């Protein structure tokens, strides 16, 4: 008798709608929670790409402007330390449009090693850009570029 | 007599596509594949080399469309819309007179493919890879964001190109299975045994050499544009 009454309530249309609504709201809230960090990381990677492009442009020229290279290297180094924090669990493809691969959360040790390599390379570049040795800057820049590429190979779609 | 001896059939073969058309066609196939693979692997330097080679081939093919052999010329294969409609109406028929070159719809397919490939290469000149490192020669003049936006278009146009290629292959399969005409063999060997073909009129080797020189020079000029 009690069970029947209970079933009658659960199967009631308005209750079902409310439950579905609640579930949708929970999903939306969790997606929304990551929206901000996903936006920040997108902007951050875009700024680092811009800085990479600017440094590369200087290094390709006949007379590289080391002050400009240093400024952009500092931009990368300041953002590099944030990368590890830009990928909270649940901020992958399930949360919206992103090229972040699920492998980031499936292989957390490898991913964190990648971010550490990146931070180290960015610091090595800013150390080099304090000097005037263009060849040394180029060497560190290429090493930094390698860390971008190797991480993208494993953890970024396409 | 001609019904029994196979040699009679072979001697009845007519020239359909000259060697510049065939070389252009198959090198485009290989270079587009190479461009796709090098892009997938983020080997942007090799990707650029393949694209420059492809640009040269496309430019030569456009030149050959004006100065080349009869079946290569735009004036011969870009037909009136009424011819295209008549062709579309005949798609259900199995027994049709083989075309002496491109069919009325296929002619526009050639134009569309050449246009999409040119557009794709044009966009690629301004594109940059995700690392902000390797890119087209003109990406240097754009901001990273703008260049990435163009790279997005470059990816979209590649899918458009794939759609046109799929359509092209579908048409060939349709001809093979429905109409029993092997167009691929003709594009490989340059000849066809299809009856009632008007033979291709070749163009001189001097014109081909002039075209190769012109295409090469054009690629070099485009790449050395100071902007």
Short mmCIF file of C-alpha atoms in Angstrom, two decimals, chain A residues 46 49-50 52-53 56 60 141-142 145 149 152 156 158, chain B residues 42 128 130-134 139-140 142-145 148:
data_model
loop_
_atom_site.label_atom_id
_atom_site.label_comp_id
_atom_site.label_asym_id
_atom_site.label_seq_id
_atom_site.Cartn_x
_atom_site.Cartn_y
_atom_site.Cartn_z
CA UNK A 46 46.67 32.18 -26.94
CA UNK A 49 51.30 31.49 -28.70
CA UNK A 50 51.43 35.19 -29.48
CA UNK A 52 56.18 32.54 -29.12
CA UNK A 53 55.36 34.05 -32.50
CA UNK A 56 60.34 33.70 -33.34
CA UNK A 60 64.31 35.27 -37.65
CA UNK A 141 63.82 28.95 -27.39
CA UNK A 142 64.02 25.75 -29.43
CA UNK A 145 59.25 24.94 -28.33
CA UNK A 149 55.09 20.25 -29.02
CA UNK A 152 50.50 18.88 -27.41
CA UNK A 156 46.01 18.04 -27.12
CA UNK A 158 44.71 17.57 -33.45
CA UNK B 42 52.54 19.11 -37.38
CA UNK B 128 50.23 29.41 -38.20
CA UNK B 130 49.21 26.13 -32.62
CA UNK B 131 52.64 26.58 -31.01
CA UNK B 132 53.00 29.99 -32.70
CA UNK B 133 56.23 28.78 -34.25
CA UNK B 134 55.84 27.32 -37.75
CA UNK B 139 51.81 34.83 -41.01
CA UNK B 140 54.69 37.09 -39.96
CA UNK B 142 49.60 39.09 -38.78
CA UNK B 143 48.94 38.82 -35.06
CA UNK B 144 48.86 35.32 -33.60
CA UNK B 145 45.08 35.56 -33.05
CA UNK B 148 44.95 31.36 -35.86
#
